[in-house]
C-alpha cells in the first residue's frame, strides 16, 4: 500500500504525531513504503515541488556548541554565514550522533517539532509562500502536511532569509 493510512505508526513517528497533537495541530503523519530520505525523494513521493519540502537541518554553534535547527525549503541551500550572523556565532554542520542526541531522531527523518530538547529554530521565509508544505515525521518514510504559518508558530516564530 502506498500511503499507509490507518496502519500503526512506528514509535518515532508516533512521538511526532503526539507532539503535533499536543501543539493543537491536526496534521496527520503518513508512513510510506518508499523512502523519502531526501527532499527530492519526498517531493517525488508526494507529487509536490521540492520547494514545498520543509527539511530540518541541525547545525552547531562553533563557540557555544549549542544546537541550531534550520527548517529550510527543499529547494534551498542553507547559507551558514547568514544563520551564524543571525545567531551571533559561527555555525557548522552537526555530527549525526549529536543530531540524534538533541532531536531524538536520525538524519533523514528529523521532524520540525517533538525533539528531545528545545532547540533554537529558524524557519526559511521561502516556505511561507506555499499553501501547504511537507515535513519529516520522525523516520525517513514518514511525512506530514502543515500550513507554513502553523509551522512557523510552533517552531518559535523566527522567520529568516537563510538561503545561499
Ligand atoms: N525526509 C526528508 C524530507 S523531509 C528529509 O529529512 N530531508 S532533509 O533534507 O531534512 O534531511 C536530509 C539532510 O540531512 C540532507 O539534506 C543533509 O543536509 C543532512 N545530512 C545528511 N547527511 C548528513 C551528515 N552526515 N551530517 C549532517 N547532516 C547530514
Short mmCIF file of C-alpha atoms and ligand atoms in Angstrom, two decimals:
data_model
loop_
_atom_site.label_atom_id
_atom_site.label_comp_id
_atom_site.label_asym_id
_atom_site.label_seq_id
_atom_site.Cartn_x
_atom_site.Cartn_y
_atom_site.Cartn_z
CA UNK A 1 0.00 0.00 0.00
CA UNK A 2 1.24 3.48 -0.79
CA UNK A 3 0.35 5.98 1.93
CA UNK A 4 -0.37 3.56 4.73
CA UNK A 5 -3.22 5.49 6.35
CA UNK A 6 -4.78 3.51 9.17
CA UNK A 7 -1.72 1.36 9.85
CA UNK A 8 0.06 1.79 13.18
CA UNK A 9 2.84 4.34 13.09
CA UNK A 10 6.39 3.39 14.06
CA UNK A 11 7.44 4.52 17.54
CA UNK A 12 9.37 7.55 16.23
CA UNK A 13 6.53 8.74 14.01
CA UNK A 14 4.08 8.19 16.89
CA UNK A 15 6.15 10.52 19.10
CA UNK A 16 5.97 13.23 16.44
CA UNK A 17 2.25 12.66 15.90
CA UNK A 18 1.70 13.04 19.67
CA UNK A 19 3.83 16.21 19.75
CA UNK A 20 1.76 17.71 16.91
CA UNK A 21 -1.47 16.90 18.76
CA UNK A 22 -0.09 18.42 21.97
CA UNK A 23 0.61 21.61 19.99
CA UNK A 24 -3.02 21.69 18.92
CA UNK A 25 -2.33 20.75 15.29
CA UNK A 26 -4.46 18.21 13.43
CA UNK A 27 -1.71 17.29 10.94
CA UNK A 28 -1.69 13.58 10.11
CA UNK A 29 1.58 11.70 9.60
CA UNK A 30 1.63 9.01 6.93
CA UNK A 31 4.36 6.38 6.65
CA UNK A 32 5.19 5.33 3.12
CA UNK A 33 6.67 2.14 1.76
CA UNK A 34 9.14 4.17 -0.30
CA UNK A 35 11.96 6.14 1.30
CA UNK A 36 11.73 9.92 1.49
CA UNK A 37 15.17 10.37 2.99
CA UNK A 38 15.95 13.35 0.78
CA UNK A 39 13.79 16.32 -0.17
CA UNK A 40 13.71 15.20 -3.81
CA UNK A 41 12.53 11.70 -2.85
CA UNK A 42 9.86 13.22 -0.61
CA UNK A 43 8.65 15.53 -3.40
CA UNK A 44 8.55 12.66 -5.92
CA UNK A 45 6.58 10.54 -3.47
CA UNK A 46 4.06 13.26 -2.68
CA UNK A 47 3.83 14.78 -6.16
CA UNK A 48 4.70 18.25 -4.88
CA UNK A 49 7.56 20.59 -5.74
CA UNK A 50 10.86 20.18 -3.92
CA UNK A 51 10.44 23.74 -2.63
CA UNK A 52 7.42 22.55 -0.63
CA UNK A 53 9.52 20.11 1.39
CA UNK A 54 10.40 21.59 4.78
CA UNK A 55 13.77 19.98 5.55
CA UNK A 56 15.06 20.07 9.13
CA UNK A 57 18.81 20.66 9.29
CA UNK A 58 20.77 20.72 12.53
CA UNK A 59 23.84 22.93 12.92
CA UNK A 60 26.01 23.70 15.91
CA UNK A 61 27.42 26.97 17.20
CA UNK A 62 31.19 26.74 16.99
CA UNK A 63 31.80 28.66 20.23
CA UNK A 64 28.93 27.54 22.49
CA UNK A 65 28.37 24.11 20.96
CA UNK A 66 24.63 24.80 21.12
CA UNK A 67 22.37 23.16 18.52
CA UNK A 68 20.52 25.29 15.95
CA UNK A 69 17.70 23.97 13.80
CA UNK A 70 17.03 25.44 10.37
CA UNK A 71 13.75 24.47 8.70
CA UNK A 72 14.59 25.15 5.08
CA UNK A 73 12.79 24.81 1.78
CA UNK A 74 14.00 21.71 -0.04
CA UNK A 75 14.85 23.97 -2.99
CA UNK A 76 17.35 25.99 -0.95
CA UNK A 77 20.88 25.50 0.27
CA UNK A 78 21.36 26.94 3.74
CA UNK A 79 23.88 29.77 3.98
CA UNK A 80 25.73 29.01 7.21
CA UNK A 81 27.23 32.52 7.35
CA UNK A 82 23.78 34.12 7.23
CA UNK A 83 22.44 31.90 10.00
CA UNK A 84 25.61 32.44 12.02
CA UNK A 85 25.16 36.21 11.72
CA UNK A 86 21.56 35.94 12.98
CA UNK A 87 22.66 33.72 15.82
CA UNK A 88 25.67 35.77 16.86
CA UNK A 89 28.22 32.98 16.44
CA UNK A 90 29.52 30.95 13.52
CA UNK A 91 27.88 27.59 12.90
CA UNK A 92 28.89 24.33 11.31
CA UNK A 93 27.18 21.08 10.40
CA UNK A 94 26.31 18.92 13.39
CA UNK A 95 27.58 15.34 13.53
CA UNK A 96 24.92 12.62 13.13
CA UNK A 97 25.36 11.42 16.75
CA UNK A 98 24.83 14.96 18.06
CA UNK A 99 21.77 15.36 15.83
CA UNK A 100 20.28 12.19 17.28
CA UNK A 101 21.11 13.23 20.84
CA UNK A 102 19.44 16.65 20.67
CA UNK A 103 16.50 15.79 18.43
CA UNK A 104 15.87 12.15 19.33
CA UNK A 105 15.72 11.20 15.62
CA UNK A 106 18.13 10.08 12.90
CA UNK A 107 19.10 12.25 9.91
CA UNK A 108 16.63 11.75 7.06
CA UNK A 109 13.64 11.75 9.41
CA UNK A 110 14.24 14.80 11.62
CA UNK A 111 10.90 16.45 12.34
CA UNK A 112 10.44 20.20 12.95
CA UNK A 113 8.83 19.58 16.38
CA UNK A 114 8.81 16.89 19.08
CA UNK A 115 12.52 16.98 19.91
CA UNK A 116 14.35 15.53 22.91
CA UNK A 117 15.45 19.07 23.83
CA UNK A 118 14.24 22.54 23.00
CA UNK A 119 16.34 23.80 20.06
CA UNK A 120 16.67 27.36 18.79
CA UNK A 121 15.00 27.36 15.37
CA UNK A 122 14.96 29.49 12.21
CA UNK A 123 12.27 28.95 9.56
CA UNK A 124 13.13 29.70 5.93
CA UNK A 125 10.97 32.64 4.80
CA UNK A 126 10.55 30.99 1.36
CA UNK A 127 8.33 28.31 2.92
CA UNK A 128 5.70 30.93 3.75
CA UNK A 129 4.88 31.37 0.06
CA UNK A 130 3.13 27.98 -0.13
CA UNK A 131 -0.40 27.00 0.93
CA UNK A 132 0.94 23.80 2.40
CA UNK A 133 4.40 22.31 2.96
CA UNK A 134 5.52 18.80 3.97
CA UNK A 135 7.90 17.89 6.78
CA UNK A 136 9.54 14.69 8.00
CA UNK A 137 7.61 12.82 10.67
CA UNK A 138 10.38 11.12 12.64
CA UNK A 139 11.57 8.49 10.15
CA UNK A 140 12.79 8.61 6.51
CA UNK A 141 9.41 7.14 5.47
CA UNK A 142 7.17 9.45 7.49
CA UNK A 143 5.80 12.79 6.26
CA UNK A 144 3.04 15.20 7.16
CA UNK A 145 1.46 18.27 5.59
CA UNK A 146 1.39 21.53 7.53
CA UNK A 147 0.38 25.10 6.77
CA UNK A 148 3.55 27.22 6.76
CA UNK A 149 2.05 29.72 9.23
CA UNK A 150 1.40 26.86 11.68
CA UNK A 151 4.92 25.54 11.14
CA UNK A 152 6.37 28.97 11.87
CA UNK A 153 4.26 29.37 15.02
CA UNK A 154 5.07 26.01 16.59
CA UNK A 155 8.76 26.43 15.74
CA UNK A 156 9.12 29.64 17.73
CA UNK A 157 8.08 32.30 15.22
CA UNK A 158 11.51 33.15 13.87
CA UNK A 159 11.37 33.55 10.10
CA UNK A 160 14.56 34.37 8.24
CA UNK A 161 16.32 34.58 4.90
CA UNK A 162 18.61 31.55 5.28
CA UNK A 163 19.35 30.69 1.67
CA UNK A 164 22.61 30.74 -0.14
N1 LIG B 1 12.79 13.05 4.99
C1 LIG B 1 13.43 14.07 4.17
C2 LIG B 1 12.42 15.06 3.61
S1 LIG B 1 11.61 15.99 4.85
C3 LIG B 1 14.47 14.74 4.96
O1 LIG B 1 14.60 14.57 6.17
N2 LIG B 1 15.26 15.59 4.26
S2 LIG B 1 16.35 16.50 4.96
O2 LIG B 1 16.94 17.26 3.91
O3 LIG B 1 15.82 17.25 6.04
O4 LIG B 1 17.36 15.52 5.62
C4 LIG B 1 18.46 15.06 4.96
C5 LIG B 1 19.52 16.13 5.19
O5 LIG B 1 20.39 15.72 6.22
C6 LIG B 1 20.39 16.38 3.98
O6 LIG B 1 19.85 17.41 3.19
C7 LIG B 1 21.69 16.81 4.58
O7 LIG B 1 21.78 18.21 4.62
C8 LIG B 1 21.63 16.32 6.01
N3 LIG B 1 22.70 15.35 6.20
C9 LIG B 1 22.89 14.22 5.51
N4 LIG B 1 23.99 13.59 5.95
C10 LIG B 1 24.49 14.33 6.96
C11 LIG B 1 25.59 14.19 7.84
N5 LIG B 1 26.43 13.16 7.76
N6 LIG B 1 25.79 15.13 8.78
C12 LIG B 1 24.94 16.15 8.88
N7 LIG B 1 23.89 16.35 8.07
C13 LIG B 1 23.66 15.44 7.12
#
